[in-house]
Coordinates of C-alpha atoms in Angstrom, one line a residue:
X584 CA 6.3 -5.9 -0.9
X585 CA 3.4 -6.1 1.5
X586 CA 1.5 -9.2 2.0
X587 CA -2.5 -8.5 1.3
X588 CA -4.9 -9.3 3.4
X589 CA -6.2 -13.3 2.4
X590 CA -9.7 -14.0 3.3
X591 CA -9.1 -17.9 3.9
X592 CA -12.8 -18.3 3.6
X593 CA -15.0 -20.9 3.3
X594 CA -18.9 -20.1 2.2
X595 CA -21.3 -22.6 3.4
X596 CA -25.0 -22.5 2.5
X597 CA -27.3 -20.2 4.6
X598 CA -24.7 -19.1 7.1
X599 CA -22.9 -16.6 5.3
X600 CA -18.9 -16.6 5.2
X601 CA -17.0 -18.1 7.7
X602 CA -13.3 -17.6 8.3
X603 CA -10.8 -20.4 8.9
X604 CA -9.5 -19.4 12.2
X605 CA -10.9 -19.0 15.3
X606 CA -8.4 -17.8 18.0
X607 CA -11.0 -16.7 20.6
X608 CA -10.2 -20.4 22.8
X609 CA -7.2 -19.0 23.2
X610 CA -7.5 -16.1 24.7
X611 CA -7.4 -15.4 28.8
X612 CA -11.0 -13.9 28.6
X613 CA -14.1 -14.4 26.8
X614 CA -16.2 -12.0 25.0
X615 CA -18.5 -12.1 27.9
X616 CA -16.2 -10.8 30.4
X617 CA -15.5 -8.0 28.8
X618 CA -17.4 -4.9 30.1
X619 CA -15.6 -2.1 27.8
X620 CA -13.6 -1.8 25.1
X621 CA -11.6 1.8 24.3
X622 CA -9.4 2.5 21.6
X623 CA -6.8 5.6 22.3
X624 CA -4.2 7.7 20.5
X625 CA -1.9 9.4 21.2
X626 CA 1.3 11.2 20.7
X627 CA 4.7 9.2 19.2
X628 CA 4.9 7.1 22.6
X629 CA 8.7 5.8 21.3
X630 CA 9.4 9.4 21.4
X631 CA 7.6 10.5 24.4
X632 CA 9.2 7.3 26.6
X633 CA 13.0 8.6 25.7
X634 CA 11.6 11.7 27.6
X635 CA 11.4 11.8 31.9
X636 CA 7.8 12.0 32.5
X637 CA 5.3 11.0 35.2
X638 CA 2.9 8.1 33.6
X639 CA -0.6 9.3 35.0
X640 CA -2.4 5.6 33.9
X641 CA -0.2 2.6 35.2
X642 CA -2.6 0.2 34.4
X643 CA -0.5 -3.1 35.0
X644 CA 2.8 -4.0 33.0
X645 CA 1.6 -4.1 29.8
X646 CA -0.7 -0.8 29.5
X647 CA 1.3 2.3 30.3
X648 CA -0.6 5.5 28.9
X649 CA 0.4 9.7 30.0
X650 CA -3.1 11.5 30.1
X651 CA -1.2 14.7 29.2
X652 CA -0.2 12.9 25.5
X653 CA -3.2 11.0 24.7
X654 CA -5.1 13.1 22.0
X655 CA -8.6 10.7 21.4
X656 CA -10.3 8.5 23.7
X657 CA -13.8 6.3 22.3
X658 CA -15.3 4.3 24.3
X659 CA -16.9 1.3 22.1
X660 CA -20.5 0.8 21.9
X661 CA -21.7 -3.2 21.4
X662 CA -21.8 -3.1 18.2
X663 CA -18.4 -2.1 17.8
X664 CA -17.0 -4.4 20.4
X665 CA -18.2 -7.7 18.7
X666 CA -16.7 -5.9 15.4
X667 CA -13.7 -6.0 16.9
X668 CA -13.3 -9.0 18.6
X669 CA -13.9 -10.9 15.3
X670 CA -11.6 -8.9 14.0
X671 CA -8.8 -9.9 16.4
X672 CA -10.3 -13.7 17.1
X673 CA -11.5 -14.9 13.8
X674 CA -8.5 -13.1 11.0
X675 CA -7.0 -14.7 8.5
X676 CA -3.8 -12.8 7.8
X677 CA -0.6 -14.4 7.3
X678 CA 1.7 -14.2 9.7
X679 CA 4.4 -12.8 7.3
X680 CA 3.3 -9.5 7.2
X681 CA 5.5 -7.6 6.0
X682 CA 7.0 -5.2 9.1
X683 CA 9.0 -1.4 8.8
X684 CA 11.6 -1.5 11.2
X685 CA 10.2 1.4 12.9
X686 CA 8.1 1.2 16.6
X687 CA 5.9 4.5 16.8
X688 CA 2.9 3.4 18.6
X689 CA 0.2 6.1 18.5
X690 CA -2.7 3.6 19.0
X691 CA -4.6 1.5 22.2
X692 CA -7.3 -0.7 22.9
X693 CA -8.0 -1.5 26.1
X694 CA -10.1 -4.6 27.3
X695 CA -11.5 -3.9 30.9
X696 CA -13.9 -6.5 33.0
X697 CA -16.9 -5.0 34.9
X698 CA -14.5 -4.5 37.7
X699 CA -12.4 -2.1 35.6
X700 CA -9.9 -3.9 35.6
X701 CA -7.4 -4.4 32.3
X702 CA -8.0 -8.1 30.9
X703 CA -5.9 -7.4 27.8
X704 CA -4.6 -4.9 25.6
X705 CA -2.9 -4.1 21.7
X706 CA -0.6 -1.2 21.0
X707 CA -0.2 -0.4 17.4
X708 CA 2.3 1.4 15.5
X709 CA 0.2 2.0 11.7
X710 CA 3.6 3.7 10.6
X711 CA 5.4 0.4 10.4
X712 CA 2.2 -2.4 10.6
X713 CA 3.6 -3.6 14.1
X714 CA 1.8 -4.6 17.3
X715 CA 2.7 -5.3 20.8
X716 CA -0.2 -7.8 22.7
X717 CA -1.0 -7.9 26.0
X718 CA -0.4 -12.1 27.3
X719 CA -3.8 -12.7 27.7
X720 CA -4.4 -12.3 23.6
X721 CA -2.9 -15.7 23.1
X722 CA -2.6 -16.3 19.9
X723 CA -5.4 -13.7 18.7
X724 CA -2.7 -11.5 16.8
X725 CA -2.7 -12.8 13.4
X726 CA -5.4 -9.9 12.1
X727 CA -4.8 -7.5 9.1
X728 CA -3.3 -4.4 9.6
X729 CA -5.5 -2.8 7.1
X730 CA -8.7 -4.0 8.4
X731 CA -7.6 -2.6 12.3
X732 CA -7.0 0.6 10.6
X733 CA -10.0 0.9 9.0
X734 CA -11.7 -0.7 12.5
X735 CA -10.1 2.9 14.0
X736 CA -10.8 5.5 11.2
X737 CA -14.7 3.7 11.1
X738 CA -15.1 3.9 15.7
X739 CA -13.9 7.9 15.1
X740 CA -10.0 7.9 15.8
X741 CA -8.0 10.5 13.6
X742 CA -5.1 11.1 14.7
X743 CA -2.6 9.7 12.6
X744 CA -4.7 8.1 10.4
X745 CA -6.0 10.4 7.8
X746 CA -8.6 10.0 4.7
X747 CA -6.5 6.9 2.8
X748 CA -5.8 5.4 6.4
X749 CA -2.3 6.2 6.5
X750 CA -0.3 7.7 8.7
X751 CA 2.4 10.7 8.0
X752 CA 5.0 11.7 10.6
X753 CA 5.2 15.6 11.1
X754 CA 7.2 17.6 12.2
X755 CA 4.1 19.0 14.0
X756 CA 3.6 16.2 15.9
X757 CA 6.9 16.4 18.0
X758 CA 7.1 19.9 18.5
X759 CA 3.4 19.2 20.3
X760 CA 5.3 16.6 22.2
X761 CA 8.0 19.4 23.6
X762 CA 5.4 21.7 24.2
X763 CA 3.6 19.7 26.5
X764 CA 6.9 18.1 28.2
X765 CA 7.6 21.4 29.1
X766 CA 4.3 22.3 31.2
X767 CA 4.4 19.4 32.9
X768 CA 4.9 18.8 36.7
X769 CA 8.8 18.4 36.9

């Protein structure tokens, strides 16, 4: 059984609805700092990773992206950057989400500075509702799965996330995989 998402909220007069938590202290970087935002998918990464291929973006240890299997790339406008740093700083969601034991990650942000440099970063796996987090997130990974996969399907990402906001593995998707494997540089 999955866990919904709780809104924990507290309404207080004239300023709207405010959640409980606020992660963002914790956190290596402030919203200010950040100069871009871009969320990225891509093909079955566990998949690809069992595979001997060059890794074109080597960002630092914790961002490792092939240009040759990434399928979208959006760049966030402002809007959509203080969207989704609520969303990762100020969630309510228990921490007892219920996990598949699956890791598929098809899904990226990246957090850069105005030197282009990677400040932090979240792979997602929709298939199985798991995340990997970059260090500098602290303890900003509490937020709903639901709400980040609507967050994607909303900024333009479709791959693997269709109309309902689920995901379906395809047979498809990994002869795509092969298929590019095999053209690339050896």
């Amino acid at each position: 059984m999955l866990f919904a998402c709780e809104s924990n909220r507290k309404k207080e007069s004239n300023v709207g609805i405010i959640k409980k938590n606020d992660f963002s202290n914790s956190l290596d970087f402030k919203y200010e700092t950040i100069n871009e935002v871009i969320l990225y998918s891509f093909l079955n990464k566990s998949f690809i990773e069992t595979l001997p291929y060059r890794k074109d973006v080597n960002y630092n240890s914790d961002v490792q992206l092939s240009n040759d299997f990434i399928k979208e790339r959006i760049l966030l406008d402002e809007k959509q950057k203080q969207e989704l740093f609520h969303l990762i700083t100020k969630d309510s969601c228990p921490k007892e989400q219920l996990l598949a034991d699956c890791y598929n990650p098809r899904h990226e942000v990246v957090f850069k500075n105005k030197n282009n440099e990677i400040i932090g970063s979240i792979e997602i796996c929709f298939e199985c509702n798991d995340f990997r987090h970059s260090k500098s997130l602290g303890e900003a990974t509490y937020y709903c799965h639901d709400a980040m996969r609507l967050f994607f399907w909303k900024a333009g990402i479709r791959y693997f996330i269709n109309d309902d906001h689920k995901g379906k593995m395809t047979e498809d998707e990994f002869n795509e995989i092969e298929k590019k494997y095999k053209l690339l540089a050896k």
